[in-house]
Short mmCIF file of C-alpha atoms (C1' of nucleotides) in Angstrom, two decimals:
data_model
loop_
_atom_site.label_atom_id
_atom_site.label_comp_id
_atom_site.label_asym_id
_atom_site.label_seq_id
_atom_site.Cartn_x
_atom_site.Cartn_y
_atom_site.Cartn_z
CA UNK A 1 0.21 -0.28 -0.48
CA UNK A 2 1.83 3.44 -1.04
CA UNK A 3 2.50 5.85 1.80
CA UNK A 4 -0.62 8.18 0.30
CA UNK A 5 -3.67 5.61 0.71
CA UNK A 6 -4.04 6.25 4.34
CA UNK A 7 -3.85 9.85 4.21
CA UNK A 8 -6.92 9.80 2.46
CA UNK A 9 -8.95 7.35 4.17
CA UNK A 10 -8.12 10.06 6.79
CA UNK A 11 -9.07 12.85 4.65
CA UNK A 12 -12.59 11.13 3.56
CA UNK A 13 -13.54 10.76 7.28
CA UNK A 14 -12.42 14.19 8.42
CA UNK A 15 -15.04 15.48 5.08
CA UNK A 16 -17.35 13.46 6.80
CA UNK A 17 -17.05 14.74 10.04
CA UNK A 18 -16.68 18.45 8.89
CA UNK A 19 -20.17 17.69 7.22
CA UNK A 20 -21.92 16.47 9.89
CA UNK A 21 -20.78 19.30 11.97
CA UNK A 22 -22.28 22.35 9.33
CA UNK A 23 -25.42 19.93 8.71
CA UNK A 24 -26.31 19.75 12.22
CA UNK A 25 -26.06 23.74 12.71
CA UNK A 26 -27.58 24.17 9.65
CA UNK A 27 -30.12 22.38 10.97
CA UNK A 28 -30.20 23.45 14.64
CA UNK A 29 -30.46 26.88 13.58
CA UNK A 30 -34.11 26.14 12.14
CA UNK A 31 -34.82 24.41 15.09
CA UNK A 32 -37.35 26.19 18.27
CA UNK A 33 -34.45 27.04 20.94
CA UNK A 34 -33.46 24.09 23.15
CA UNK A 35 -34.42 21.83 20.16
CA UNK A 36 -31.34 19.64 18.92
CA UNK A 37 -31.10 17.44 15.99
CA UNK A 38 -31.50 14.52 17.87
CA UNK A 39 -34.88 15.02 19.23
CA UNK A 40 -36.35 16.53 15.66
CA UNK A 41 -34.89 12.70 14.36
CA UNK A 42 -36.84 10.43 16.72
CA UNK A 43 -39.83 12.45 15.91
CA UNK A 44 -39.07 12.12 12.54
CA UNK A 45 -38.31 8.34 12.80
CA UNK A 46 -41.62 7.72 14.96
CA UNK A 47 -43.11 9.03 11.38
CA UNK A 48 -41.38 7.30 9.09
CA UNK A 49 -40.60 4.00 10.37
CA UNK A 50 -43.14 3.92 12.86
CA UNK A 51 -44.86 4.26 15.85
CA UNK A 52 -44.61 2.56 19.32
CA UNK A 53 -41.38 1.25 19.13
CA UNK A 54 -39.60 0.94 22.52
CA UNK A 55 -36.81 2.88 23.51
CA UNK A 56 -34.34 0.22 22.93
CA UNK A 57 -35.77 0.00 19.02
CA UNK A 58 -34.68 3.17 18.94
CA UNK A 59 -31.53 3.37 21.18
CA UNK A 60 -30.30 0.55 18.51
CA UNK A 61 -31.68 2.41 15.42
CA UNK A 62 -29.50 5.33 16.04
CA UNK A 63 -26.52 3.60 16.93
CA UNK A 64 -26.70 5.31 20.81
CA UNK A 65 -26.63 4.17 23.97
CA UNK A 66 -29.91 3.42 25.81
CA UNK A 67 -28.81 6.00 28.07
CA UNK A 68 -28.59 8.65 25.92
CA UNK A 69 -32.21 7.78 24.43
CA UNK A 70 -33.39 7.90 27.57
CA UNK A 71 -32.48 11.55 28.31
CA UNK A 72 -33.63 12.37 24.69
CA UNK A 73 -36.64 11.15 25.26
CA UNK A 74 -37.52 12.39 28.57
CA UNK A 75 -37.11 16.11 27.26
CA UNK A 76 -39.85 15.10 24.36
CA UNK A 77 -42.07 14.12 26.69
CA UNK A 78 -41.67 17.09 29.00
CA UNK A 79 -42.58 19.22 25.96
CA UNK A 80 -45.15 16.64 25.25
CA UNK A 81 -44.15 15.81 22.18
CA UNK A 82 -43.96 12.14 22.87
CA UNK A 83 -46.39 9.63 24.90
CA UNK A 84 -45.00 6.73 27.00
CA UNK A 85 -46.85 3.88 27.84
CA UNK A 86 -46.67 0.56 29.27
CA UNK A 87 -45.64 -2.25 26.62
CA UNK A 88 -48.56 -4.85 26.86
CA UNK A 89 -45.58 -7.36 25.71
CA UNK A 90 -43.03 -6.99 28.54
CA UNK A 91 -43.64 -5.26 31.68
CA UNK A 92 -39.64 -4.15 31.79
CA UNK A 93 -40.28 -2.50 28.90
CA UNK A 94 -42.17 0.92 27.15
CA UNK A 95 -43.58 1.74 23.96
CA UNK A 96 -43.50 5.33 22.77
CA UNK A 97 -45.79 6.96 20.56
CA UNK A 98 -45.41 10.38 18.81
CA UNK A 99 -48.25 13.02 19.83
CA UNK A 100 -50.14 14.84 17.44
CA UNK A 101 -48.48 17.79 18.79
CA UNK A 102 -45.04 16.24 17.97
CA UNK A 103 -46.61 15.50 14.18
CA UNK A 104 -47.00 18.98 14.17
CA UNK A 105 -43.74 19.89 15.57
CA UNK A 106 -41.98 17.27 13.18
CA UNK A 107 -43.85 18.75 10.12
CA UNK A 108 -43.02 22.34 11.26
CA UNK A 109 -39.49 21.48 11.06
CA UNK A 110 -39.38 19.75 7.97
CA UNK A 111 -41.17 22.89 6.67
CA UNK A 112 -38.57 25.35 8.43
CA UNK A 113 -35.55 22.89 6.74
CA UNK A 114 -37.29 22.91 3.04
CA UNK A 115 -35.37 26.18 1.96
CA UNK A 116 -31.91 25.44 3.10
CA UNK A 117 -32.65 21.44 1.29
CA UNK A 118 -33.91 23.48 -1.85
CA UNK A 119 -31.28 25.67 -2.25
CA UNK A 120 -28.61 22.56 -1.56
CA UNK A 121 -30.20 20.82 -3.90
CA UNK A 122 -29.98 23.91 -6.69
CA UNK A 123 -26.31 23.51 -5.92
CA UNK A 124 -25.77 19.43 -6.46
CA UNK A 125 -28.87 17.99 -8.00
CA UNK A 126 -30.14 14.83 -7.25
CA UNK A 127 -28.56 13.01 -10.35
CA UNK A 128 -24.95 14.41 -8.34
CA UNK A 129 -26.18 13.21 -5.18
CA UNK A 130 -28.12 9.89 -5.67
CA UNK A 131 -24.46 8.02 -6.79
CA UNK A 132 -22.89 9.70 -4.02
CA UNK A 133 -25.69 8.64 -1.74
CA UNK A 134 -25.30 4.92 -2.55
CA UNK A 135 -22.16 5.05 -2.30
CA UNK A 136 -22.10 6.65 1.32
CA UNK A 137 -24.87 4.01 2.04
CA UNK A 138 -22.39 1.32 1.06
CA UNK A 139 -19.69 2.56 3.52
CA UNK A 140 -22.14 2.65 6.52
CA UNK A 141 -23.48 -0.55 6.01
CA UNK A 142 -20.17 -1.97 5.75
CA UNK A 143 -18.89 -0.12 8.98
CA UNK A 144 -22.29 -0.86 10.56
CA UNK A 145 -21.93 -5.04 9.78
CA UNK A 146 -17.81 -4.36 11.03
CA UNK A 147 -18.83 -3.35 14.27
CA UNK A 148 -21.55 -6.01 14.75
CA UNK A 149 -18.14 -8.36 13.67
CA UNK A 150 -15.53 -6.85 15.77
CA UNK B 1 -39.37 19.92 -7.37
CA UNK B 2 -40.90 16.28 -6.87
CA UNK B 3 -42.01 15.06 -3.55
CA UNK B 4 -38.93 12.90 -3.44
CA UNK B 5 -36.21 15.55 -3.74
CA UNK B 6 -36.31 16.67 0.11
CA UNK B 7 -36.37 13.56 1.65
CA UNK B 8 -33.46 12.55 -0.49
CA UNK B 9 -31.12 15.23 1.10
CA UNK B 10 -32.04 14.43 4.45
CA UNK B 11 -30.85 10.82 3.84
CA UNK B 12 -27.50 11.97 2.73
CA UNK B 13 -26.72 14.13 6.08
CA UNK B 14 -28.15 10.89 7.42
CA UNK B 15 -25.63 8.99 6.07
CA UNK B 16 -22.87 11.15 6.67
CA UNK B 17 -24.31 11.27 10.58
CA UNK B 18 -23.89 7.57 10.82
CA UNK B 19 -20.87 7.37 9.03
CA UNK B 20 -19.42 10.24 10.90
CA UNK B 21 -20.43 8.18 14.54
CA UNK B 22 -18.61 5.05 13.73
CA UNK B 23 -15.92 6.38 12.34
CA UNK B 24 -15.58 7.84 15.45
CA UNK B 25 -16.35 5.08 17.66
CA UNK B 26 -13.91 3.22 15.34
CA UNK B 27 -10.71 5.78 15.77
CA UNK B 28 -11.23 5.86 19.61
CA UNK B 29 -11.15 2.43 20.51
CA UNK B 30 -8.10 2.45 19.29
CA UNK B 31 -6.86 5.82 21.14
CA UNK B 32 -5.83 4.84 25.03
CA UNK B 33 -8.61 5.56 27.15
CA UNK B 34 -9.53 9.13 28.07
CA UNK B 35 -8.12 10.16 24.61
CA UNK B 36 -10.92 11.33 21.92
CA UNK B 37 -11.09 12.11 18.35
CA UNK B 38 -10.36 15.52 19.06
CA UNK B 39 -7.22 15.45 20.94
CA UNK B 40 -6.44 13.70 18.18
CA UNK B 41 -7.16 15.37 15.36
CA UNK B 42 -5.35 18.89 17.17
CA UNK B 43 -2.31 16.78 17.13
CA UNK B 44 -2.45 15.20 13.62
CA UNK B 45 -2.90 19.25 13.05
CA UNK B 46 -0.33 20.66 14.67
CA UNK B 47 1.64 17.71 12.47
CA UNK B 48 0.10 18.17 9.14
CA UNK B 49 -0.71 22.00 8.80
CA UNK B 50 2.00 23.61 11.47
CA UNK B 51 3.18 24.12 14.92
CA UNK B 52 2.99 27.23 16.56
CA UNK B 53 -0.61 28.51 15.99
CA UNK B 54 -3.05 30.16 18.31
CA UNK B 55 -5.76 28.49 19.74
CA UNK B 56 -7.77 30.96 17.95
CA UNK B 57 -6.04 29.71 14.50
CA UNK B 58 -7.49 26.35 15.38
CA UNK B 59 -10.93 26.71 16.75
CA UNK B 60 -11.24 27.75 13.41
CA UNK B 61 -9.74 25.41 11.45
CA UNK B 62 -12.10 22.77 13.48
CA UNK B 63 -14.87 25.02 13.22
CA UNK B 64 -15.72 24.72 16.75
CA UNK B 65 -16.36 27.59 19.17
CA UNK B 66 -13.40 28.43 20.77
CA UNK B 67 -14.02 27.65 24.58
CA UNK B 68 -14.37 24.19 23.37
CA UNK B 69 -10.62 24.55 22.04
CA UNK B 70 -9.71 25.83 25.00
CA UNK B 71 -10.59 22.50 26.82
CA UNK B 72 -8.99 20.67 24.37
CA UNK B 73 -6.14 22.33 24.67
CA UNK B 74 -5.76 22.18 28.67
CA UNK B 75 -6.18 18.70 28.13
CA UNK B 76 -3.50 17.97 25.55
CA UNK B 77 -1.12 20.09 27.93
CA UNK B 78 -2.02 18.68 31.23
CA UNK B 79 -0.73 15.80 29.49
CA UNK B 80 2.49 17.10 27.92
CA UNK B 81 1.29 16.30 24.66
CA UNK B 82 1.55 19.83 23.73
CA UNK B 83 3.52 22.99 25.27
CA UNK B 84 1.49 26.75 25.34
CA UNK B 85 3.96 29.93 25.12
CA UNK B 86 3.15 33.59 24.77
CA UNK B 87 2.78 35.03 21.51
CA UNK B 88 5.48 37.38 21.01
CA UNK B 89 3.19 38.43 18.42
CA UNK B 90 0.23 39.62 20.72
CA UNK B 91 0.12 39.40 24.41
CA UNK B 92 -3.20 38.24 24.52
CA UNK B 93 -2.82 35.51 22.37
CA UNK B 94 -1.02 32.18 22.63
CA UNK B 95 1.49 29.68 20.20
CA UNK B 96 0.66 26.04 20.52
CA UNK B 97 3.41 23.71 20.21
CA UNK B 98 3.65 20.00 19.96
CA UNK B 99 5.73 18.44 22.59
CA UNK B 100 8.11 15.28 21.20
CA UNK B 101 5.55 13.26 23.62
CA UNK B 102 2.66 14.58 21.38
CA UNK B 103 4.42 13.77 18.04
CA UNK B 104 5.41 10.83 19.66
CA UNK B 105 1.32 10.13 20.28
CA UNK B 106 0.30 11.11 17.33
CA UNK B 107 2.38 8.22 15.29
CA UNK B 108 1.66 5.81 17.77
CA UNK B 109 -2.23 6.43 17.39
CA UNK B 110 -1.67 6.34 13.34
CA UNK B 111 -0.20 3.40 13.17
CA UNK B 112 -2.63 2.06 16.00
CA UNK B 113 -5.70 3.20 13.55
CA UNK B 114 -3.60 1.68 10.25
CA UNK B 115 -4.80 -1.48 10.09
CA UNK B 116 -8.35 -0.68 10.64
CA UNK B 117 -7.94 2.00 7.69
CA UNK B 118 -6.00 -1.18 5.33
CA UNK B 119 -9.16 -2.97 5.80
CA UNK B 120 -11.43 -0.50 4.33
CA UNK B 121 -8.64 0.45 1.69
CA UNK B 122 -9.19 -2.94 1.01
CA UNK B 123 -12.80 -2.89 0.91
CA UNK B 124 -13.04 0.73 -1.02
CA UNK B 125 -10.28 1.12 -3.18
CA UNK B 126 -8.77 4.11 -3.41
CA UNK B 127 -10.42 4.40 -7.38
CA UNK B 128 -13.56 3.99 -5.38
CA UNK B 129 -13.07 6.43 -3.18
CA UNK B 130 -11.11 9.74 -4.99
CA UNK B 131 -14.53 10.61 -6.53
CA UNK B 132 -16.11 10.50 -3.38
CA UNK B 133 -13.81 12.28 -1.67
CA UNK B 134 -14.18 14.78 -4.38
CA UNK B 135 -17.84 15.43 -4.18
CA UNK B 136 -17.63 15.26 -0.12
CA UNK B 137 -14.94 18.22 -0.34
CA UNK B 138 -17.02 20.39 -2.68
CA UNK B 139 -20.44 19.52 -0.86
CA UNK B 140 -18.45 20.91 2.28
CA UNK B 141 -16.62 23.60 1.08
CA UNK B 142 -19.87 24.99 -0.34
CA UNK B 143 -21.86 24.09 3.22
CA UNK B 144 -18.95 26.36 4.56
CA UNK B 145 -18.79 28.98 2.02
CA UNK B 146 -22.93 28.94 2.90
CA UNK B 147 -22.45 29.65 6.40
CA UNK B 148 -20.18 32.40 6.20
CA UNK B 149 -22.37 34.18 4.09
CA UNK B 150 -25.02 34.14 6.58
"C1'" DC C 1 -2.87 60.88 22.65
"C1'" DT C 2 -7.57 59.33 24.11
"C1'" DT C 3 -11.58 56.80 23.41
"C1'" DG C 4 -14.58 53.18 21.22
"C1'" DT C 5 -14.53 48.68 19.39
"C1'" DT C 6 -12.14 44.65 18.23
"C1'" DT C 7 -10.33 40.47 19.67
"C1'" DA C 8 -7.66 36.41 22.03
"C1'" DG C 9 -8.33 33.42 25.84
"C1'" DT C 10 -10.77 32.39 30.04
"C1'" DT C 11 -14.05 30.85 33.89
"C1'" DC C 12 -18.24 30.06 34.66
"C1'" DG C 13 -23.03 27.43 34.31
"C1'" DA C 14 -26.51 24.62 31.67
"C1'" DT C 15 -27.50 21.09 28.83
"C1'" DT C 16 -26.23 16.68 26.39
"C1'" DT C 17 -23.27 12.51 25.92
"C1'" DC C 18 -22.15 8.00 27.59
"C1'" DG C 19 -20.71 4.44 30.60
"C1'" DT C 20 -21.32 1.64 35.12
"C1'" DA C 21 -24.38 0.28 38.79
"C1'" DC C 22 -28.72 -1.07 39.70
"C1'" DT C 23 -34.18 -2.83 39.79
"C1'" DA C 24 -37.56 -5.95 38.14
"C1'" DT C 25 -38.77 -8.64 34.00
"C1'" DA C 26 -37.90 -12.14 30.71
"C1'" DT C 27 -35.97 -16.28 29.00
"C1'" DA C 28 -32.85 -20.95 28.68
"C1'" DG C 29 -31.16 -24.86 30.62
"C1'" DT C 30 -31.80 -28.23 33.77
"C1'" DA D 1 -40.91 -25.31 38.01
"C1'" DC D 2 -36.26 -23.46 39.38
"C1'" DT D 3 -32.18 -21.42 39.00
"C1'" DA D 4 -28.94 -18.60 36.06
"C1'" DT D 5 -28.39 -15.50 32.46
"C1'" DA D 6 -29.48 -11.61 29.44
"C1'" DT D 7 -32.69 -7.48 29.10
"C1'" DA D 8 -35.21 -3.23 29.41
"C1'" DG D 9 -35.71 1.13 31.73
"C1'" DT D 10 -33.35 4.40 35.35
"C1'" DA D 11 -30.55 7.31 38.36
"C1'" DC D 12 -26.19 8.70 38.80
"C1'" DG D 13 -21.45 10.44 38.47
"C1'" DA D 14 -17.70 12.26 35.41
"C1'" DA D 15 -16.37 14.46 31.09
"C1'" DA D 16 -17.33 16.80 26.50
"C1'" DT D 17 -19.66 20.52 24.42
"C1'" DC D 18 -20.67 25.24 24.36
"C1'" DG D 19 -22.92 29.94 25.12
"C1'" DA D 20 -22.62 34.44 28.01
"C1'" DA D 21 -19.99 36.92 30.81
"C1'" DC D 22 -15.44 38.82 31.81
"C1'" DT D 23 -10.42 40.56 31.75
"C1'" DA D 24 -6.94 41.75 28.56
"C1'" DA D 25 -4.98 43.57 24.93
"C1'" DA D 26 -4.86 45.44 19.91
"C1'" DC D 27 -6.69 48.75 16.80
"C1'" DA D 28 -9.16 52.42 14.08
"C1'" DA D 29 -11.11 57.19 14.29
"C1'" DG D 30 -11.16 61.38 15.41
#
DNA sequence: CTTGTTTAGTTCGATTTCGTACTATATAGT
DNA sequence: ACTATATAGTACGAAATCGAACTAAACAAG
């Protein structure tokens, strides 16, 4: 392996980390004060994927420790955006439901974000983004599988 | 704009966020206990870009608030990996230098990471990565410039 | 030179993240 | 059924992140 190889992969992850940071800042600037991307992501997941999941399901979906998810869900519940009820299938567990208020909040956030995304879509049209997305998905899938192995 | 457009850009940033998280976990698993990617990144920057920068320069380079950089640098100094001296050009300011110990630490970290990166390089050869990297760099540059504008 | 504004860095406090340890329940093995 | 182990969720504490307010120094305008 030539010694220009390693730096390139470093750089790859570095670019990804910077984009993540910039995108997070951009998103959060559109959310009401105190609301973080974390909160939005959970609400979005509840709408897109499904309601009624357990906190543990959500923690796994976001690759985050369950204690972090407890914290995030507590915040969402405090704001009345989700509702947690006992899990009839498992008395240790709970089911997380999005409330009407949470659904409105999520829709509002998407609407608030849309102009930014539209601007990005103008600068980077879909034809460019689709193959990029494919490669990133492949990389993410691989890293994810690797993590499970070792 | 068809309504499949927005979700695709959502998904793009989502994949990026997940990769960032997985890569961070992978990197940190190779660093000694208590050492974070943040610390390594600063040391690496001091070697790759240049020594003797001010904390503010570093904060700008990493797009992070200066208070966070103060914190990171304090940790590095406590471990003897960097050295901070008064800035002869500006009495408010400091210059950050990497120590021999810091350099060894950085080299060791890279060596410890190399097998992981080699594994990735095997699964995703450079021919695949180079265009990906180009597109990501373009996206990062654009987001960065946009942030400066407004 | 004096005054007002900007900038570098730090301190402080609020919040997030997340590892450890714990309780309660579920599941597997015998 | 009984015991051992695994799992769901939480409480708690340590560390990281970062905004606001502060001090000291630089710089700009008159």
